[in-house]
Coordinates of C-alpha atoms and ligand atoms in Angstrom, one line a residue:
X1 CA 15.0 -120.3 203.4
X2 CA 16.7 -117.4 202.4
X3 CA 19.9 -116.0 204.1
X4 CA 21.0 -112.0 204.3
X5 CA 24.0 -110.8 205.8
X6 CA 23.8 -107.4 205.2
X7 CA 21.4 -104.3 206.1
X8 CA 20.5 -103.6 202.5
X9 CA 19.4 -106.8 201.4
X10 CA 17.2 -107.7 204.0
X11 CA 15.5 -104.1 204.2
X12 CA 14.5 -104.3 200.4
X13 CA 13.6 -107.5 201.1
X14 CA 11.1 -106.4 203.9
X15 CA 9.9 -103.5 201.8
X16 CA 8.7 -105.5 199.1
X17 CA 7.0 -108.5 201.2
X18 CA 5.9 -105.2 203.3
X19 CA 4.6 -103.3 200.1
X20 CA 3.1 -107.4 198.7
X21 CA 1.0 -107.0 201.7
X22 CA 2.2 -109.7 204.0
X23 CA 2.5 -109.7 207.4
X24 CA 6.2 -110.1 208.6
X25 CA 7.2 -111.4 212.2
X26 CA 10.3 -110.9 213.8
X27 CA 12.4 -113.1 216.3
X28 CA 15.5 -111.4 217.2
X29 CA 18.0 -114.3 218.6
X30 CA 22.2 -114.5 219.5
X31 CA 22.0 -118.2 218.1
X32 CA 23.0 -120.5 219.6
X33 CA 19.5 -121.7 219.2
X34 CA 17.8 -124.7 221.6
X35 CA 14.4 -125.2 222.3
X36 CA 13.6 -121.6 223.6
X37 CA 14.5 -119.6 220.7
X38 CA 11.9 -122.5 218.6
X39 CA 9.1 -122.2 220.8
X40 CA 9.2 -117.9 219.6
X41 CA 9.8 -119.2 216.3
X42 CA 6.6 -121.6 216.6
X43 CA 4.5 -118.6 218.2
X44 CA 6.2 -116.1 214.8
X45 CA 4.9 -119.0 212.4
X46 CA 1.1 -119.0 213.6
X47 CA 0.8 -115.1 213.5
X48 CA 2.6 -113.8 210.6
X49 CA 3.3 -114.7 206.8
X50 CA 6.8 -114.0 207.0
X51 CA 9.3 -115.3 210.0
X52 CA 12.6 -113.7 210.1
X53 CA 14.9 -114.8 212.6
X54 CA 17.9 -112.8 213.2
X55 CA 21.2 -114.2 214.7
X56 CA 23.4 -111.7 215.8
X57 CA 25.6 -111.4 218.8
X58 CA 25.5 -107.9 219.4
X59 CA 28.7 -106.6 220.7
X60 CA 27.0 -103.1 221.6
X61 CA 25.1 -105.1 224.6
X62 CA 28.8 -106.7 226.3
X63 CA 30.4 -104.9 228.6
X64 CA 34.2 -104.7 228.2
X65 CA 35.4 -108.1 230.7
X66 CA 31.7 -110.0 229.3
X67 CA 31.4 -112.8 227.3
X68 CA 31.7 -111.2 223.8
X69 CA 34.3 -113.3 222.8
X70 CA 33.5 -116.7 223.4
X71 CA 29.6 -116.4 223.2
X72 CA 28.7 -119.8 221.3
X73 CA 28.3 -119.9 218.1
X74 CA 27.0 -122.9 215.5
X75 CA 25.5 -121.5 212.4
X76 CA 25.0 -124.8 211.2
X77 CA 23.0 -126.0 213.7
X78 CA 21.0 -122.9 213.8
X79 CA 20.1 -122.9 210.3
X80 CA 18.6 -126.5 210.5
X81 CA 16.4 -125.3 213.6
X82 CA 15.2 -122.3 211.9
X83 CA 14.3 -124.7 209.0
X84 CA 12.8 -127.3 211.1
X85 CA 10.5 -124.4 212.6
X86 CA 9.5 -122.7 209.7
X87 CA 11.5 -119.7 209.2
X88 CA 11.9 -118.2 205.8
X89 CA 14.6 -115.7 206.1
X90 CA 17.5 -116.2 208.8
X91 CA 19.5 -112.8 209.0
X92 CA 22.7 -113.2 210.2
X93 CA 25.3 -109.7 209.7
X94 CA 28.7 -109.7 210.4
X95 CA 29.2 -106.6 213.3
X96 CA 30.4 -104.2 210.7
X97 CA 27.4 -104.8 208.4
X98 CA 25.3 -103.9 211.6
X99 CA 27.4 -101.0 213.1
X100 CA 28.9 -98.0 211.2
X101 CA 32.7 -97.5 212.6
X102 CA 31.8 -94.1 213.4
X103 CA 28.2 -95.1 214.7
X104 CA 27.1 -92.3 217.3
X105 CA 23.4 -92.5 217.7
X106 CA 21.4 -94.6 220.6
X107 CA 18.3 -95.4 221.7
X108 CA 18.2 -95.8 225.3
X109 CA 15.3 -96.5 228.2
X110 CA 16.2 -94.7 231.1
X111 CA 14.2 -96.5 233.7
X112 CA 13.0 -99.9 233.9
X113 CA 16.6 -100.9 232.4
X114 CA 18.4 -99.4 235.5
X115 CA 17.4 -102.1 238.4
X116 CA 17.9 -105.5 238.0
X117 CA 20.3 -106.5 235.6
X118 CA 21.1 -102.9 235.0
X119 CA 23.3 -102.8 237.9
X120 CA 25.9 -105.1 237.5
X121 CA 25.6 -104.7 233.1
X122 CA 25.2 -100.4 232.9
X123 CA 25.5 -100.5 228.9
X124 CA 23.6 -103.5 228.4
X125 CA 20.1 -102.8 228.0
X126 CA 21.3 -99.5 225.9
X127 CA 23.0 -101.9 223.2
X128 CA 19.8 -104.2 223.3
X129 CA 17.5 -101.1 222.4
X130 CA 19.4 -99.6 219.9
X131 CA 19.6 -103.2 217.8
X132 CA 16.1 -103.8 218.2
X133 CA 15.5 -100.7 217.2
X134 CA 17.6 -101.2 214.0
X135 CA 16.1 -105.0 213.8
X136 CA 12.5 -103.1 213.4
X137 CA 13.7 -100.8 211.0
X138 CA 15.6 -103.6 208.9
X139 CA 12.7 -105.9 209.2
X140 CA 9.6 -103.8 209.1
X141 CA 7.9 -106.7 211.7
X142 CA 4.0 -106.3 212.1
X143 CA 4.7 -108.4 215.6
X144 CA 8.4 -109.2 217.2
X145 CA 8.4 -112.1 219.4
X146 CA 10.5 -112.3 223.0
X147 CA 11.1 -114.5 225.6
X148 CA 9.9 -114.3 228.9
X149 CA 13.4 -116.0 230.4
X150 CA 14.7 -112.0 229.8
X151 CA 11.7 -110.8 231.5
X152 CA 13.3 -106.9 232.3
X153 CA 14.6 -107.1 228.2
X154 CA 11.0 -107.6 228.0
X155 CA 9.4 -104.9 230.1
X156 CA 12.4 -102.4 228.0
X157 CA 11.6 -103.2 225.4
X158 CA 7.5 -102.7 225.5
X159 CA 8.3 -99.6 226.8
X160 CA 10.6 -98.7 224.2
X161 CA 7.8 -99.4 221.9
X162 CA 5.0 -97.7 223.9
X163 CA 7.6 -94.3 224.1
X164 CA 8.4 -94.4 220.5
X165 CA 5.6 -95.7 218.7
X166 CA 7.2 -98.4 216.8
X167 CA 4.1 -100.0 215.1
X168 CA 4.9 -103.5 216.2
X169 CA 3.1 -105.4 218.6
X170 CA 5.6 -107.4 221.1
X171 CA 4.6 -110.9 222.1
X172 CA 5.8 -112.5 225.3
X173 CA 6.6 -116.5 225.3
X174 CA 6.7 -118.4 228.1
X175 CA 10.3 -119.5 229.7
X176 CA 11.4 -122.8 228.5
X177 CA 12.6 -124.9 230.7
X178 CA 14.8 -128.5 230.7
X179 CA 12.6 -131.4 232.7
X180 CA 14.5 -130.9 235.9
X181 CA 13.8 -126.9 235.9
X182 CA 16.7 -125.3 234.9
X183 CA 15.9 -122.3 232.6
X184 CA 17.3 -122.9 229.1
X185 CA 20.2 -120.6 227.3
X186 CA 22.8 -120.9 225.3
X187 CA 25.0 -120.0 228.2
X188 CA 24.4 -123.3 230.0
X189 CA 27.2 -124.4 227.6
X190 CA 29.2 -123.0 229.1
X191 CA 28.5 -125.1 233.1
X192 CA 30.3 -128.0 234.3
X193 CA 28.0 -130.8 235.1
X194 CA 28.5 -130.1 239.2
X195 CA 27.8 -126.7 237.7
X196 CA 24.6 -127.2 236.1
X197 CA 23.2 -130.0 239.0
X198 CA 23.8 -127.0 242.3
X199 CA 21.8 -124.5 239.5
X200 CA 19.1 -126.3 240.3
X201 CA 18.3 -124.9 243.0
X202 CA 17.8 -121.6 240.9
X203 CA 14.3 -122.8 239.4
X204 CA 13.4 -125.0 242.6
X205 CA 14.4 -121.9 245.1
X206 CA 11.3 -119.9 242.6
X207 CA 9.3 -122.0 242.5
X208 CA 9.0 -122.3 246.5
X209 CA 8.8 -118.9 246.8
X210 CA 6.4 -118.4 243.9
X211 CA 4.2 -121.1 246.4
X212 CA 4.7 -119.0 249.3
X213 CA 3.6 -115.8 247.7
X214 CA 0.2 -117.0 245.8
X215 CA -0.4 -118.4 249.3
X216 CA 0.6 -115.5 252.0
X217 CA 1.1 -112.6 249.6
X218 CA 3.7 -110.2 249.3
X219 CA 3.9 -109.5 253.6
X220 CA 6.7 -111.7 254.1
X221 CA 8.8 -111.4 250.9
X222 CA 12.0 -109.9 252.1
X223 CA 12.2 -113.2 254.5
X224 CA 11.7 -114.8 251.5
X225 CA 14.1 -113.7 249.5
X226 CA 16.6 -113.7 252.3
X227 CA 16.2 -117.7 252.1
X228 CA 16.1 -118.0 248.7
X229 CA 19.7 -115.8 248.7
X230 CA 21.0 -118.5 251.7
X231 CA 19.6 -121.2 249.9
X232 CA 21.6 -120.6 246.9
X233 CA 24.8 -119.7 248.6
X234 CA 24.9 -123.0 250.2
X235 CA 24.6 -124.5 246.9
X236 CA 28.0 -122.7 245.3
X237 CA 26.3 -119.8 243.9
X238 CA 27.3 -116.4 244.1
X239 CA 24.4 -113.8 244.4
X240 CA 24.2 -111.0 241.9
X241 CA 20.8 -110.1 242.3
X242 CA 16.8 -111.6 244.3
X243 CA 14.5 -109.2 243.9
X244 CA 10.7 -109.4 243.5
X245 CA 9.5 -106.0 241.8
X246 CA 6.3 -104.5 240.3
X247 CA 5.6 -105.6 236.5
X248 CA 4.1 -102.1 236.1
X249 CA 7.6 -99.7 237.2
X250 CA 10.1 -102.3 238.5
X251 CA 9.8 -100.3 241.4
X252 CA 9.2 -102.0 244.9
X253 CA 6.0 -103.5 245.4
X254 CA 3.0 -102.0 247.1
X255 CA -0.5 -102.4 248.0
X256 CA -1.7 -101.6 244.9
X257 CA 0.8 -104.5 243.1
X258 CA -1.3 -106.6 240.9
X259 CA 1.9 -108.3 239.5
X260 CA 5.6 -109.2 240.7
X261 CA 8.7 -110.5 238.7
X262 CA 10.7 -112.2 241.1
X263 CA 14.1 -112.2 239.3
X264 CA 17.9 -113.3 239.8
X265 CA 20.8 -113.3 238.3
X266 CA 23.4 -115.4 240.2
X267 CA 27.1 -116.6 238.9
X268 CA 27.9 -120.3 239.1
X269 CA 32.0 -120.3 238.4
X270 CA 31.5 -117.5 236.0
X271 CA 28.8 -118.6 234.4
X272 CA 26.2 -115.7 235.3
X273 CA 22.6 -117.3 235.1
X274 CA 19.1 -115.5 235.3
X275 CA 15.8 -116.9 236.1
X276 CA 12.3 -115.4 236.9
X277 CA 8.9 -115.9 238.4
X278 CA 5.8 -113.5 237.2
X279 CA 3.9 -114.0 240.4
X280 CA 0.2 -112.9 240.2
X281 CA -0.4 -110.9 243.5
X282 CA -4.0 -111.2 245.2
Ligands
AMP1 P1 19.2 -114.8 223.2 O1 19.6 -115.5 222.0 O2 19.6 -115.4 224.5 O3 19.5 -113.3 223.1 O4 17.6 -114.9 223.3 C1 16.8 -114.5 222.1 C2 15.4 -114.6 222.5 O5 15.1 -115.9 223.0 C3 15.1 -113.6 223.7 O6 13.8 -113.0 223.5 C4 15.0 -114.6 224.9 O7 14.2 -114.1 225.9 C5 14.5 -115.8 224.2 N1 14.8 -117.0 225.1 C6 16.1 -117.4 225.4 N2 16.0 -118.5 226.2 C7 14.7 -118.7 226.4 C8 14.0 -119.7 227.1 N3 14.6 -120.6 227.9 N4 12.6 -119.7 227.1 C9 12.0 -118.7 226.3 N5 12.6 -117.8 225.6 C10 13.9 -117.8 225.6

């Protein structure tokens, strides 16, 4: 396992396994790592010669009263994941080795990363981009591995490789979930265990209307999603976002929807969890 913490090291080191031939997959991560950052690892590990995971909490992505400051952080326990799963090069920069002080260039989607989450986090999806963008051009992936659990980060970010023409195929991994349903993150740390019990009702409120949709289709989904919003209320949480969109525009559905992500975001305490379904529509 080797371990960079700056730019320069771990570019020449993806030029030359680039240049030996070898094909290099990428798993961009803010550590913290559990089971859902190993299961991209795993998928990395079958497909490509090379697995670099990067840790990196990437301050560009926090708006100004977010969790910047106390995002966890374990490197320890991070490195002995990415070794139990295979991975050969863990880079983890300090911000400044990331970011020039007087950084002034972006890389922004200006669609898909304005609903949803977009709302309520305006600069968000902008930081994520721009240190992908950097990741790919630090890393030199032949594939780049993310999780469905950040199902709009993954819709921005296929576009932003589809608009550009990065040459790196994006792979999608399934959401990982505990037993009882709730949808794995390093921000679960952060939940009470009254906290963590009422979120419950996150995963079990999607997977009744996930039922409801493959059964009736998309007719009755704003009833649907008024529920789901009651049914979470009444269970301490505090609504940021339900809304079932098109996979294809994150617009509203319509006739022609083959595909919806029904996705919320909703704030236990202060705790702000998300949670999706990707519904096939008849
Ligand atoms: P994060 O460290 O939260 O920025 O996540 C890094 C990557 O891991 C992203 O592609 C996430 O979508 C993915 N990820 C996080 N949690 C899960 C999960 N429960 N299941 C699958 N992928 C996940």
């Amino acid at each position: 396992m080797e371990i960079f913490k700056t730019a320069a090291e771990l570019q020449k080191f993806a030029l030359d396994a680039k240049r030996s031939g070898k094909i290099i997959g990428l798993v961009p991560t803010m550590g913290y790592l559990h089971a859902g950052h190993a299961s991209l690892i795993d998928i990395a590990r079958k497909k490509a010669d090379i697995v670099i995971v990067s840790i990196f909490v990437n301050p560009t992505q926090f708006g100004p009263t977010e969790d910047l400051d106390k995002y966890p952080r374990d490197f320890e326990h991070d490195l002995e994941l990415c070794t139990q799963h295979g991975a050969d090069v863990i880079y983890a920069p300090a911000p400044d080795a990331m970011y020039e002080a007087d950084a002034s260039t972006w890389v922004e989607e200006v669609k898909l990363s304005k609903v949803l989450c977009g709302v309520s986090r305006p600069i968000h999806f902008r930081g994520v981009t721009t240190v992908v963008a950097k990741l790919f051009n630090l890393t030199l992936p032949d594939i780049a591995v993310f999780g469905e659990k950040d199902a709009q980060q993954l819709l921005v970010i296929k576009r932003m490789v589809r608009d550009l023409n990065f040459p790196v195929e994006i792979i999608a991994a399934p959401l990982v979930r505990q037993n009882d349903g709730l949808a794995l993150s390093s921000r679960n740390r952060y939940l009470s265990e009254t906290e963590k019990s009422n979120a419950l009702v996150l995963s079990q409120s999607l997977y009744a209307a996930r039922g409801a949709i493959e059964s009736h289709g998309l007719e009755g989904v704003d009833l649907i999603i008024e529920a789901m919003k009651e049914k979470i209320t009444a269970a301490g949480g505090r609504v940021d976002y339900v809304e079932a969109l098109d996979t294809a525009n994150l617009e509203p559905p319509t006739a022609e929807t083959k595909e919806v992500l029904l996705a919320l975001a909703v704030f236990f305490g202060t705790t702000r969890l998300i949670d999706n379904q990707i519904i096939q529509v008849k």
